[in-house]
Structures are given as C-alpha cells and as structure tokens.
Amino acid sequence: MGTFSGWTIPLMCSAFFQIPVKCLILLFLSRRGDTSFPRNEDGTLLYDNIDYKLTWAAMEKLVGKGLVRAIGLSNFNSRQIDDILSVASIKPTVLQVESHPYLAQVELLAHCRDRSLVMTAYSPLGSPDRAWKHPEEPVLLEEPAIAALAKKYNKTPAQIIIRWQTQRGVVTIPKSITQSRIKENIQVFDFTLEPEEMNQVTALHRGWRYIVPTITVDGKSVPRDAAHPHYPFNEPY
Ligand SMILES: NC(=O)c1ccc[n+]([C@@H]2O[C@H](COP(=O)([O-])OP(=O)(O)OC[C@H]3O[C@@H](n4cnc5c(N)ncnc54)[C@H](OP(=O)(O)O)[C@@H]3O)[C@@H](O)[C@H]2O)c1
C-alpha cells in the first residue's frame, strides 16, 4: 500500500497496537513488494503511481478498525495536503517534513496551522551523519548566527535550533544514539529566544534541502525523483 519513492507516503503516527509494553510510534507506508528500490530495465527507478487519496482511504479504514489512533502525512506539499483534506473523513493530524533554519518552511507552517495540522520537523539538525553528505553543503550546526545565540544562552547550537522550532510550535525529532546528546536535546525549556532572535534564525532560510536523493546529469546534481507525478518539491511550498 502506498506509492513508491518516499515522496508521497502518508504516515501513520501514534499507532498503538494491542502489544503489551511496546508501542509503535510511527509506521511509514512507502512501497510495495520485496525490493526496496525496484528498477526499470534501463536502471532508472520504477515508480508506483497509486493515487495517494486511495492510500488515505485505506488508512482511514485502519483507524475505523481501531488498529491505529491517528494518521498523518509526510513530504506532502500544500496542494497535496488540500487534496487529502478534500476527501478525508478523518483529517490528518500531522505533517512531517524536513525543516531547520536553512529550510524554515514558513509558508507551509502557516498552511498547516490554518488547517489545524501539527508540523513535525525531520532532520532538524541538518542530518550531519548522512552517508550521501556533500562536502560543499552548508553545515547547519556550524552556522555562525546560531553559534552566537548558543554562546549568549550558554546552550549548544542544537539546543538553539530545537528551541527555535519548539517556540514557533513545530515538533522536532532530532535523532541521536549518544546518551548525552539525547539529554541535551530535551533541555530546551529553560530559556526563551527574544522575538528578534526568532526572526533572525528564521531569516537564515535559504531553501536548502538536505534530504533529497540526487543523481548527476550532464555533470550537474539534480533531484532524482523530480519527474515523478507526485514529487512534492517542484512547487513553492
Ligand atoms: N519523514 C521522512 O521522510 C524523514 C526523512 C528523513 C529523516 N526522518 C526522521 O527524522 C529524524 C531525524 O533525522 P536525521 O537523523 O536525518 O537528522 P538529524 O536529527 O538532524 O541529525 C542526526 C545527527 O545529528 C547528531 N546529533 C544529534 N543531536 C546532536 C547534538 N545535540 N549535537 C550535535 N549533533 C547531534 C546525531 O549524532 P549521534 O546520533 O551520533 O549522536 C546524528 O549524526 C529521524 O527519526 C528520521 O527517521 C524522516
């Protein structure tokens, strides 16, 4: 169930199954079949083109059966969100998208707020441990404006970024396998950024996406999936 490529995946969140102790927080529906990345004969990725509204209807049935509590979206643009809302009998609770100071998502956040969707920011620290990191890409955790705020508040750059998101009402999901960082990342409730500092961080926006698979065409790095009919990032937001 779902449409292949990862761009059009409805996301089920807070899905609590009848399993003692364990709870499934997020279940992603993203592809069918046994092969993670099926390919055409010419080596290009084989896409599925299921209408995501049908996937949404299937997910609503899961809610109806009591298998999940809430369903939401990930990597949808504003038009796609409204597309779902136009058919949904159960509204999405959340939109999970990439967001950090270099990709502030101001318009999309306003769009979500107007429709009572919570925005969740994935890769909020710029995903510095990505295998496909490019040596020339901007390093968010080394941003001087963030470092200056970190110094002022005696916090780390990560804490400033998480506080900025939290203070503007965005849920963040920083990932860490390091105990000290996991603790650090939650210690963001004992200080408040000034309004002009909030604006200063938002102004760092440069439309930069860390999490877009790219391929090289004619020597240029281009988004791998831009030709997919449901690719969400060809539109402004
Ligand atoms: N919905 C989607 O399409 C989608 C796409 C991408 C990611 N996500 C989700 O978003 C979450 C986070 O994304 P991500 O892992 O790509 O990016 P991220 O949280 O921005 O970055 C994780 C990296 O930051 C480091 N880190 C964590 N806390 C730090 C701190 N306080 N100071 C310095 N470095 C710190 C981690 O190091 P250590 O682990 O070594 O401590 C790790 O290398 C994951 O749960 C992921 O599944 C969702």
PDB file of C-alpha atoms and ligand atoms in Angstrom:
ATOM      1  CA  MET A   1       0.000   0.000   0.000  1.00  0.00           C
ATOM      2  CA  GLY A   2       1.274   3.468  -0.652  1.00  0.00           C
ATOM      3  CA  THR A   3       3.134   4.961  -3.546  1.00  0.00           C
ATOM      4  CA  PHE A   4       6.735   4.228  -4.177  1.00  0.00           C
ATOM      5  CA  SER A   5       9.549   6.721  -3.917  1.00  0.00           C
ATOM      6  CA  GLY A   6       9.085   8.032  -0.431  1.00  0.00           C
ATOM      7  CA  TRP A   7       7.682  11.350  -1.639  1.00  0.00           C
ATOM      8  CA  THR A   8       4.042  10.562  -1.422  1.00  0.00           C
ATOM      9  CA  ILE A   9       3.876   8.495   1.680  1.00  0.00           C
ATOM     10  CA  PRO A  10       1.067   9.007   4.061  1.00  0.00           C
ATOM     11  CA  LEU A  11       2.382   8.422   7.506  1.00  0.00           C
ATOM     12  CA  MET A  12       0.583   6.857  10.385  1.00  0.00           C
ATOM     13  CA  CYS A  13       1.516   8.264  13.697  1.00  0.00           C
ATOM     14  CA  SER A  14       0.815   7.354  17.265  1.00  0.00           C
ATOM     15  CA  ALA A  15      -0.282   3.955  16.177  1.00  0.00           C
ATOM     16  CA  PHE A  16      -0.770   1.954  19.340  1.00  0.00           C
ATOM     17  CA  PHE A  17      -1.372  -1.673  18.653  1.00  0.00           C
ATOM     18  CA  GLN A  18      -2.543  -4.165  21.203  1.00  0.00           C
ATOM     19  CA  ILE A  19       1.010  -5.133  22.075  1.00  0.00           C
ATOM     20  CA  PRO A  20       1.927  -5.109  25.744  1.00  0.00           C
ATOM     21  CA  VAL A  21       4.684  -2.659  26.743  1.00  0.00           C
ATOM     22  CA  LYS A  22       5.705  -1.799  23.201  1.00  0.00           C
ATOM     23  CA  CYS A  23       4.062   0.944  21.232  1.00  0.00           C
ATOM     24  CA  LEU A  24       4.577   1.725  17.604  1.00  0.00           C
ATOM     25  CA  ILE A  25       5.025   5.459  17.259  1.00  0.00           C
ATOM     26  CA  LEU A  26       5.470   5.770  13.527  1.00  0.00           C
ATOM     27  CA  LEU A  27       4.716   3.382  10.734  1.00  0.00           C
ATOM     28  CA  PHE A  28       5.634   4.546   7.261  1.00  0.00           C
ATOM     29  CA  LEU A  29       3.799   3.261   4.247  1.00  0.00           C
ATOM     30  CA  SER A  30       6.075   3.756   1.337  1.00  0.00           C
ATOM     31  CA  ARG A  31       6.427   0.900  -1.081  1.00  0.00           C
ATOM     32  CA  ARG A  32       5.098  -2.453  -2.237  1.00  0.00           C
ATOM     33  CA  GLY A  33       6.915  -5.681  -2.969  1.00  0.00           C
ATOM     34  CA  ASP A  34      10.064  -7.265  -1.655  1.00  0.00           C
ATOM     35  CA  THR A  35      12.580  -4.986  -3.351  1.00  0.00           C
ATOM     36  CA  SER A  36      13.324  -1.763  -1.557  1.00  0.00           C
ATOM     37  CA  PHE A  37      14.162   0.203  -4.686  1.00  0.00           C
ATOM     38  CA  PRO A  38      12.779  -1.645  -7.735  1.00  0.00           C
ATOM     39  CA  ARG A  39      14.255  -0.520 -11.068  1.00  0.00           C
ATOM     40  CA  ASN A  40      13.277  -0.445 -14.724  1.00  0.00           C
ATOM     41  CA  GLU A  41      15.408  -2.335 -17.266  1.00  0.00           C
ATOM     42  CA  ASP A  42      17.355   0.848 -18.042  1.00  0.00           C
ATOM     43  CA  GLY A  43      18.336   1.151 -14.389  1.00  0.00           C
ATOM     44  CA  THR A  44      16.032   4.061 -13.548  1.00  0.00           C
ATOM     45  CA  LEU A  45      13.767   3.734 -10.534  1.00  0.00           C
ATOM     46  CA  LEU A  46      10.440   2.026 -11.072  1.00  0.00           C
ATOM     47  CA  TYR A  47       7.745   4.236  -9.617  1.00  0.00           C
ATOM     48  CA  ASP A  48       4.297   3.339  -8.444  1.00  0.00           C
ATOM     49  CA  ASN A  49       1.595   5.835  -9.229  1.00  0.00           C
ATOM     50  CA  ILE A  50      -1.239   4.985  -6.876  1.00  0.00           C
ATOM     51  CA  ASP A  51      -3.404   7.976  -6.071  1.00  0.00           C
ATOM     52  CA  TYR A  52      -2.456   8.905  -2.524  1.00  0.00           C
ATOM     53  CA  LYS A  53      -6.109   9.661  -1.812  1.00  0.00           C
ATOM     54  CA  LEU A  54      -6.778   5.921  -2.153  1.00  0.00           C
ATOM     55  CA  THR A  55      -3.970   5.222   0.299  1.00  0.00           C
ATOM     56  CA  TRP A  56      -5.511   7.718   2.679  1.00  0.00           C
ATOM     57  CA  ALA A  57      -8.889   5.977   2.419  1.00  0.00           C
ATOM     58  CA  ALA A  58      -7.188   2.662   3.264  1.00  0.00           C
ATOM     59  CA  MET A  59      -5.527   4.257   6.284  1.00  0.00           C
ATOM     60  CA  GLU A  60      -8.842   5.649   7.454  1.00  0.00           C
ATOM     61  CA  LYS A  61     -10.130   2.070   7.484  1.00  0.00           C
ATOM     62  CA  LEU A  62      -7.298   1.155   9.865  1.00  0.00           C
ATOM     63  CA  VAL A  63      -8.479   3.878  12.214  1.00  0.00           C
ATOM     64  CA  GLY A  64     -12.018   2.541  11.861  1.00  0.00           C
ATOM     65  CA  LYS A  65     -10.813  -0.916  12.861  1.00  0.00           C
ATOM     66  CA  GLY A  66      -9.083   0.516  15.916  1.00  0.00           C
ATOM     67  CA  LEU A  67      -5.642  -0.525  14.653  1.00  0.00           C
ATOM     68  CA  VAL A  68      -4.234   2.995  14.713  1.00  0.00           C
ATOM     69  CA  ARG A  69      -5.141   6.102  16.645  1.00  0.00           C
ATOM     70  CA  ALA A  70      -4.110   8.838  14.326  1.00  0.00           C
ATOM     71  CA  ILE A  71      -2.941   9.220  10.756  1.00  0.00           C
ATOM     72  CA  GLY A  72      -0.883  11.951   9.168  1.00  0.00           C
ATOM     73  CA  LEU A  73       1.189  12.928   6.175  1.00  0.00           C
ATOM     74  CA  SER A  74       4.836  13.227   5.321  1.00  0.00           C
ATOM     75  CA  ASN A  75       6.551  15.044   2.463  1.00  0.00           C
ATOM     76  CA  PHE A  76       3.320  16.484   1.103  1.00  0.00           C
ATOM     77  CA  ASN A  77       3.165  19.987  -0.344  1.00  0.00           C
ATOM     78  CA  SER A  78       0.317  22.425   0.377  1.00  0.00           C
ATOM     79  CA  ARG A  79      -1.703  21.385  -2.676  1.00  0.00           C
ATOM     80  CA  GLN A  80      -1.376  17.709  -1.792  1.00  0.00           C
ATOM     81  CA  ILE A  81      -2.460  18.421   1.791  1.00  0.00           C
ATOM     82  CA  ASP A  82      -5.580  20.169   0.498  1.00  0.00           C
ATOM     83  CA  ASP A  83      -6.164  17.288  -1.893  1.00  0.00           C
ATOM     84  CA  ILE A  84      -6.315  14.904   1.066  1.00  0.00           C
ATOM     85  CA  LEU A  85      -8.477  17.298   3.074  1.00  0.00           C
ATOM     86  CA  SER A  86     -10.941  17.469   0.186  1.00  0.00           C
ATOM     87  CA  VAL A  87     -11.687  13.734   0.506  1.00  0.00           C
ATOM     88  CA  ALA A  88     -10.769  12.901   4.090  1.00  0.00           C
ATOM     89  CA  SER A  89     -13.391  11.765   6.531  1.00  0.00           C
ATOM     90  CA  ILE A  90     -10.564  11.635   9.103  1.00  0.00           C
ATOM     91  CA  LYS A  91      -8.298  14.666   8.856  1.00  0.00           C
ATOM     92  CA  PRO A  92      -4.530  14.289   9.029  1.00  0.00           C
ATOM     93  CA  THR A  93      -3.208  15.230  12.447  1.00  0.00           C
ATOM     94  CA  VAL A  94       0.357  15.943  11.433  1.00  0.00           C
ATOM     95  CA  LEU A  95       2.598  16.801   8.517  1.00  0.00           C
ATOM     96  CA  GLN A  96       6.184  15.618   8.840  1.00  0.00           C
ATOM     97  CA  VAL A  97       8.604  17.465   6.579  1.00  0.00           C
ATOM     98  CA  GLU A  98      12.245  18.446   6.535  1.00  0.00           C
ATOM     99  CA  SER A  99      12.694  21.688   8.423  1.00  0.00           C
ATOM    100  CA  HIS A 100      15.562  23.560  10.059  1.00  0.00           C
ATOM    101  CA  PRO A 101      16.872  27.132   9.877  1.00  0.00           C
ATOM    102  CA  TYR A 102      18.069  26.618   6.285  1.00  0.00           C
ATOM    103  CA  LEU A 103      14.596  25.316   5.320  1.00  0.00           C
ATOM    104  CA  ALA A 104      12.279  27.292   7.590  1.00  0.00           C
ATOM    105  CA  GLN A 105       9.023  26.194   5.865  1.00  0.00           C
ATOM    106  CA  VAL A 106       7.282  29.416   6.910  1.00  0.00           C
ATOM    107  CA  GLU A 107       4.507  29.262   4.293  1.00  0.00           C
ATOM    108  CA  LEU A 108       3.891  25.543   4.774  1.00  0.00           C
ATOM    109  CA  LEU A 109       3.736  26.018   8.538  1.00  0.00           C
ATOM    110  CA  ALA A 110       1.111  28.757   8.128  1.00  0.00           C
ATOM    111  CA  HIS A 111      -0.798  26.494   5.723  1.00  0.00           C
ATOM    112  CA  CYS A 112      -0.780  23.683   8.303  1.00  0.00           C
ATOM    113  CA  ARG A 113      -1.798  25.997  11.140  1.00  0.00           C
ATOM    114  CA  ASP A 114      -4.770  27.263   9.133  1.00  0.00           C
ATOM    115  CA  ARG A 115      -5.882  23.659   8.776  1.00  0.00           C
ATOM    116  CA  SER A 116      -5.088  22.537  12.341  1.00  0.00           C
ATOM    117  CA  LEU A 117      -2.258  20.223  11.322  1.00  0.00           C
ATOM    118  CA  VAL A 118       0.773  19.992  13.562  1.00  0.00           C
ATOM    119  CA  MET A 119       4.055  20.308  11.696  1.00  0.00           C
ATOM    120  CA  THR A 120       6.880  17.962  12.640  1.00  0.00           C
ATOM    121  CA  ALA A 121      10.411  18.840  11.550  1.00  0.00           C
ATOM    122  CA  TYR A 122      12.548  15.923  10.478  1.00  0.00           C
ATOM    123  CA  SER A 123      16.322  16.184  10.104  1.00  0.00           C
ATOM    124  CA  PRO A 124      16.108  19.293  12.309  1.00  0.00           C
ATOM    125  CA  LEU A 125      19.877  19.453  12.842  1.00  0.00           C
ATOM    126  CA  GLY A 126      20.720  19.081   9.169  1.00  0.00           C
ATOM    127  CA  SER A 127      21.238  15.315   9.351  1.00  0.00           C
ATOM    128  CA  PRO A 128      25.033  15.556   9.705  1.00  0.00           C
ATOM    129  CA  ASP A 129      25.642  11.781   9.681  1.00  0.00           C
ATOM    130  CA  ARG A 130      24.087  11.178   6.255  1.00  0.00           C
ATOM    131  CA  ALA A 131      26.062   8.776   4.073  1.00  0.00           C
ATOM    132  CA  TRP A 132      25.459  10.941   0.974  1.00  0.00           C
ATOM    133  CA  LYS A 133      26.599  14.200   2.611  1.00  0.00           C
ATOM    134  CA  HIS A 134      28.216  16.510   0.069  1.00  0.00           C
ATOM    135  CA  PRO A 135      31.490  18.152   1.136  1.00  0.00           C
ATOM    136  CA  GLU A 136      30.309  21.534  -0.159  1.00  0.00           C
ATOM    137  CA  GLU A 137      26.912  21.622   1.533  1.00  0.00           C
ATOM    138  CA  PRO A 138      26.302  24.154   4.324  1.00  0.00           C
ATOM    139  CA  VAL A 139      26.842  22.738   7.818  1.00  0.00           C
ATOM    140  CA  LEU A 140      23.909  23.872   9.918  1.00  0.00           C
ATOM    141  CA  LEU A 141      25.481  23.098  13.294  1.00  0.00           C
ATOM    142  CA  GLU A 142      28.392  25.403  12.366  1.00  0.00           C
ATOM    143  CA  GLU A 143      26.198  28.360  11.379  1.00  0.00           C
ATOM    144  CA  PRO A 144      27.759  31.483  12.992  1.00  0.00           C
ATOM    145  CA  ALA A 145      24.418  33.160  13.830  1.00  0.00           C
ATOM    146  CA  ILE A 146      23.328  30.025  15.695  1.00  0.00           C
ATOM    147  CA  ALA A 147      26.716  29.790  17.411  1.00  0.00           C
ATOM    148  CA  ALA A 148      26.341  33.397  18.638  1.00  0.00           C
ATOM    149  CA  LEU A 149      22.948  32.616  20.187  1.00  0.00           C
ATOM    150  CA  ALA A 150      24.358  29.433  21.717  1.00  0.00           C
ATOM    151  CA  LYS A 151      27.099  31.483  23.356  1.00  0.00           C
ATOM    152  CA  LYS A 152      24.620  34.063  24.653  1.00  0.00           C
ATOM    153  CA  TYR A 153      22.348  31.468  26.268  1.00  0.00           C
ATOM    154  CA  ASN A 154      25.117  29.060  27.275  1.00  0.00           C
ATOM    155  CA  LYS A 155      23.478  26.384  25.144  1.00  0.00           C
ATOM    156  CA  THR A 156      24.640  24.292  22.184  1.00  0.00           C
ATOM    157  CA  PRO A 157      23.761  25.086  18.546  1.00  0.00           C
ATOM    158  CA  ALA A 158      21.495  22.014  18.533  1.00  0.00           C
ATOM    159  CA  GLN A 159      19.584  23.371  21.529  1.00  0.00           C
ATOM    160  CA  ILE A 160      19.127  26.772  19.886  1.00  0.00           C
ATOM    161  CA  ILE A 161      17.725  25.136  16.753  1.00  0.00           C
ATOM    162  CA  ILE A 162      15.380  22.842  18.684  1.00  0.00           C
ATOM    163  CA  ARG A 163      14.239  25.764  20.886  1.00  0.00           C
ATOM    164  CA  TRP A 164      13.502  27.892  17.795  1.00  0.00           C
ATOM    165  CA  GLN A 165      11.292  25.146  16.367  1.00  0.00           C
ATOM    166  CA  THR A 166       9.599  24.451  19.674  1.00  0.00           C
ATOM    167  CA  GLN A 167       8.969  28.142  20.341  1.00  0.00           C
ATOM    168  CA  ARG A 168       7.221  28.575  16.981  1.00  0.00           C
ATOM    169  CA  GLY A 169       5.089  25.497  17.630  1.00  0.00           C
ATOM    170  CA  VAL A 170       6.909  22.939  15.488  1.00  0.00           C
ATOM    171  CA  VAL A 171       7.578  19.454  16.865  1.00  0.00           C
ATOM    172  CA  THR A 172      11.166  18.315  16.300  1.00  0.00           C
ATOM    173  CA  ILE A 173      12.536  14.795  16.080  1.00  0.00           C
ATOM    174  CA  PRO A 174      16.326  15.083  16.371  1.00  0.00           C
ATOM    175  CA  LYS A 175      17.932  11.663  16.181  1.00  0.00           C
ATOM    176  CA  SER A 176      20.834  10.699  18.407  1.00  0.00           C
ATOM    177  CA  ILE A 177      22.498   7.492  19.516  1.00  0.00           C
ATOM    178  CA  THR A 178      24.520   9.426  22.102  1.00  0.00           C
ATOM    179  CA  GLN A 179      23.117   9.492  25.618  1.00  0.00           C
ATOM    180  CA  SER A 180      24.482  12.963  26.444  1.00  0.00           C
ATOM    181  CA  ARG A 181      23.004  14.433  23.249  1.00  0.00           C
ATOM    182  CA  ILE A 182      19.625  12.804  23.829  1.00  0.00           C
ATOM    183  CA  LYS A 183      19.550  14.540  27.223  1.00  0.00           C
ATOM    184  CA  GLU A 184      20.867  17.775  25.733  1.00  0.00           C
ATOM    185  CA  ASN A 185      18.228  17.822  23.026  1.00  0.00           C
ATOM    186  CA  ILE A 186      15.394  17.859  25.533  1.00  0.00           C
ATOM    187  CA  GLN A 187      16.899  20.596  27.698  1.00  0.00           C
ATOM    188  CA  VAL A 188      15.353  23.429  25.730  1.00  0.00           C
ATOM    189  CA  PHE A 189      12.583  24.517  28.074  1.00  0.00           C
ATOM    190  CA  ASP A 190      14.630  26.688  30.439  1.00  0.00           C
ATOM    191  CA  PHE A 191      15.234  29.631  28.140  1.00  0.00           C
ATOM    192  CA  THR A 192      13.338  31.757  25.636  1.00  0.00           C
ATOM    193  CA  LEU A 193      14.598  33.341  22.440  1.00  0.00           C
ATOM    194  CA  GLU A 194      13.716  37.023  22.003  1.00  0.00           C
ATOM    195  CA  PRO A 195      11.257  37.782  19.165  1.00  0.00           C
ATOM    196  CA  GLU A 196      14.037  39.390  17.097  1.00  0.00           C
ATOM    197  CA  GLU A 197      16.226  36.327  17.692  1.00  0.00           C
ATOM    198  CA  MET A 198      13.412  34.086  16.471  1.00  0.00           C
ATOM    199  CA  ASN A 199      13.231  36.236  13.318  1.00  0.00           C
ATOM    200  CA  GLN A 200      16.988  36.155  12.980  1.00  0.00           C
ATOM    201  CA  VAL A 201      17.003  32.346  12.927  1.00  0.00           C
ATOM    202  CA  THR A 202      14.052  32.227  10.510  1.00  0.00           C
ATOM    203  CA  ALA A 203      15.936  34.642   8.216  1.00  0.00           C
ATOM    204  CA  LEU A 204      18.692  32.050   7.794  1.00  0.00           C
ATOM    205  CA  HIS A 205      16.314  30.271   5.402  1.00  0.00           C
ATOM    206  CA  ARG A 206      17.907  29.544   2.056  1.00  0.00           C
ATOM    207  CA  GLY A 207      15.577  26.892   0.659  1.00  0.00           C
ATOM    208  CA  TRP A 208      18.161  24.209   1.336  1.00  0.00           C
ATOM    209  CA  ARG A 209      17.066  20.575   1.380  1.00  0.00           C
ATOM    210  CA  TYR A 210      19.490  18.065   2.840  1.00  0.00           C
ATOM    211  CA  ILE A 211      17.134  15.113   2.325  1.00  0.00           C
ATOM    212  CA  VAL A 212      16.638  14.954  -1.418  1.00  0.00           C
ATOM    213  CA  PRO A 213      18.112  11.999  -3.299  1.00  0.00           C
ATOM    214  CA  THR A 214      20.088  13.370  -6.237  1.00  0.00           C
ATOM    215  CA  ILE A 215      21.657  11.992  -9.380  1.00  0.00           C
ATOM    216  CA  THR A 216      24.247  13.563 -11.657  1.00  0.00           C
ATOM    217  CA  VAL A 217      23.005  14.518 -15.109  1.00  0.00           C
ATOM    218  CA  ASP A 218      25.374  16.249 -17.535  1.00  0.00           C
ATOM    219  CA  GLY A 219      27.742  16.915 -14.666  1.00  0.00           C
ATOM    220  CA  LYS A 220      25.007  18.579 -12.582  1.00  0.00           C
ATOM    221  CA  SER A 221      23.453  17.256  -9.386  1.00  0.00           C
ATOM    222  CA  VAL A 222      19.656  17.145  -9.835  1.00  0.00           C
ATOM    223  CA  PRO A 223      16.791  15.687  -7.740  1.00  0.00           C
ATOM    224  CA  ARG A 224      16.435  12.035  -8.657  1.00  0.00           C
ATOM    225  CA  ASP A 225      12.649  11.922  -8.423  1.00  0.00           C
ATOM    226  CA  ALA A 226      11.637  15.310  -9.819  1.00  0.00           C
ATOM    227  CA  ALA A 227       9.809  13.702 -12.750  1.00  0.00           C
ATOM    228  CA  HIS A 228       7.592  11.580 -10.512  1.00  0.00           C
ATOM    229  CA  PRO A 229       3.967  12.750 -10.901  1.00  0.00           C
ATOM    230  CA  HIS A 230       3.639  13.223  -7.139  1.00  0.00           C
ATOM    231  CA  TYR A 231       7.065  14.712  -6.472  1.00  0.00           C
ATOM    232  CA  PRO A 232       6.193  17.364  -3.893  1.00  0.00           C
ATOM    233  CA  PHE A 233       9.088  19.790  -4.162  1.00  0.00           C
ATOM    234  CA  ASN A 234       8.534  21.199  -7.645  1.00  0.00           C
ATOM    235  CA  GLU A 235       6.030  23.633  -6.146  1.00  0.00           C
ATOM    236  CA  PRO A 236       6.951  26.625  -3.950  1.00  0.00           C
ATOM    237  CA  TYR A 237       5.604  25.001  -0.774  1.00  0.00           C
TER     238      TYR A 237
HETATM  239  N1  LIG B   1       9.657  11.517   7.008  1.00  0.00           N
HETATM  240  C1  LIG B   1      10.782  11.471   6.303  1.00  0.00           C
HETATM  241  O1  LIG B   1      10.789  11.400   5.062  1.00  0.00           O
HETATM  242  C2  LIG B   1      12.092  11.533   7.031  1.00  0.00           C
HETATM  243  C3  LIG B   1      13.272  11.792   6.291  1.00  0.00           C
HETATM  244  C4  LIG B   1      14.478  11.900   6.987  1.00  0.00           C
HETATM  245  C5  LIG B   1      14.528  11.726   8.367  1.00  0.00           C
HETATM  246  N2  LIG B   1      13.371  11.454   9.034  1.00  0.00           N
HETATM  247  C6  LIG B   1      13.435  11.239  10.506  1.00  0.00           C
HETATM  248  O2  LIG B   1      13.916  12.399  11.165  1.00  0.00           O
HETATM  249  C7  LIG B   1      14.657  12.022  12.320  1.00  0.00           C
HETATM  250  C8  LIG B   1      15.952  12.780  12.386  1.00  0.00           C
HETATM  251  O3  LIG B   1      16.529  12.899  11.128  1.00  0.00           O
HETATM  252  P1  LIG B   1      18.078  12.745  10.796  1.00  0.00           P
HETATM  253  O4  LIG B   1      18.698  11.668  11.598  1.00  0.00           O
HETATM  254  O5  LIG B   1      18.161  12.677   9.302  1.00  0.00           O
HETATM  255  O6  LIG B   1      18.694  14.162  11.170  1.00  0.00           O
HETATM  256  P2  LIG B   1      19.070  14.993  12.491  1.00  0.00           P
HETATM  257  O7  LIG B   1      18.275  14.590  13.657  1.00  0.00           O
HETATM  258  O8  LIG B   1      19.044  16.402  12.019  1.00  0.00           O
HETATM  259  O9  LIG B   1      20.615  14.615  12.678  1.00  0.00           O
HETATM  260  C9  LIG B   1      21.042  13.459  13.323  1.00  0.00           C
HETATM  261  C10 LIG B   1      22.541  13.645  13.551  1.00  0.00           C
HETATM  262  O10 LIG B   1      22.743  14.726  14.453  1.00  0.00           O
HETATM  263  C11 LIG B   1      23.587  14.305  15.509  1.00  0.00           C
HETATM  264  N3  LIG B   1      23.138  14.978  16.732  1.00  0.00           N
HETATM  265  C12 LIG B   1      22.014  14.730  17.466  1.00  0.00           C
HETATM  266  N4  LIG B   1      21.934  15.562  18.497  1.00  0.00           N
HETATM  267  C13 LIG B   1      23.037  16.360  18.447  1.00  0.00           C
HETATM  268  C14 LIG B   1      23.528  17.394  19.261  1.00  0.00           C
HETATM  269  N5  LIG B   1      22.874  17.791  20.346  1.00  0.00           N
HETATM  270  N6  LIG B   1      24.688  17.992  18.899  1.00  0.00           N
HETATM  271  C15 LIG B   1      25.369  17.584  17.805  1.00  0.00           C
HETATM  272  N7  LIG B   1      24.951  16.606  16.991  1.00  0.00           N
HETATM  273  C16 LIG B   1      23.788  15.981  17.306  1.00  0.00           C
HETATM  274  C17 LIG B   1      23.418  12.809  15.581  1.00  0.00           C
HETATM  275  O11 LIG B   1      24.600  12.235  16.107  1.00  0.00           O
HETATM  276  P3  LIG B   1      24.623  10.921  17.044  1.00  0.00           P
HETATM  277  O12 LIG B   1      23.459  10.050  16.650  1.00  0.00           O
HETATM  278  O13 LIG B   1      25.948  10.310  16.705  1.00  0.00           O
HETATM  279  O14 LIG B   1      24.545  11.405  18.456  1.00  0.00           O
HETATM  280  C18 LIG B   1      23.255  12.455  14.121  1.00  0.00           C
HETATM  281  O15 LIG B   1      24.524  12.404  13.484  1.00  0.00           O
HETATM  282  C19 LIG B   1      14.842  10.519  12.241  1.00  0.00           C
HETATM  283  O16 LIG B   1      13.948   9.948  13.161  1.00  0.00           O
HETATM  284  C20 LIG B   1      14.441  10.167  10.831  1.00  0.00           C
HETATM  285  O17 LIG B   1      13.857   8.898  10.730  1.00  0.00           O
HETATM  286  C21 LIG B   1      12.161  11.384   8.413  1.00  0.00           C
END
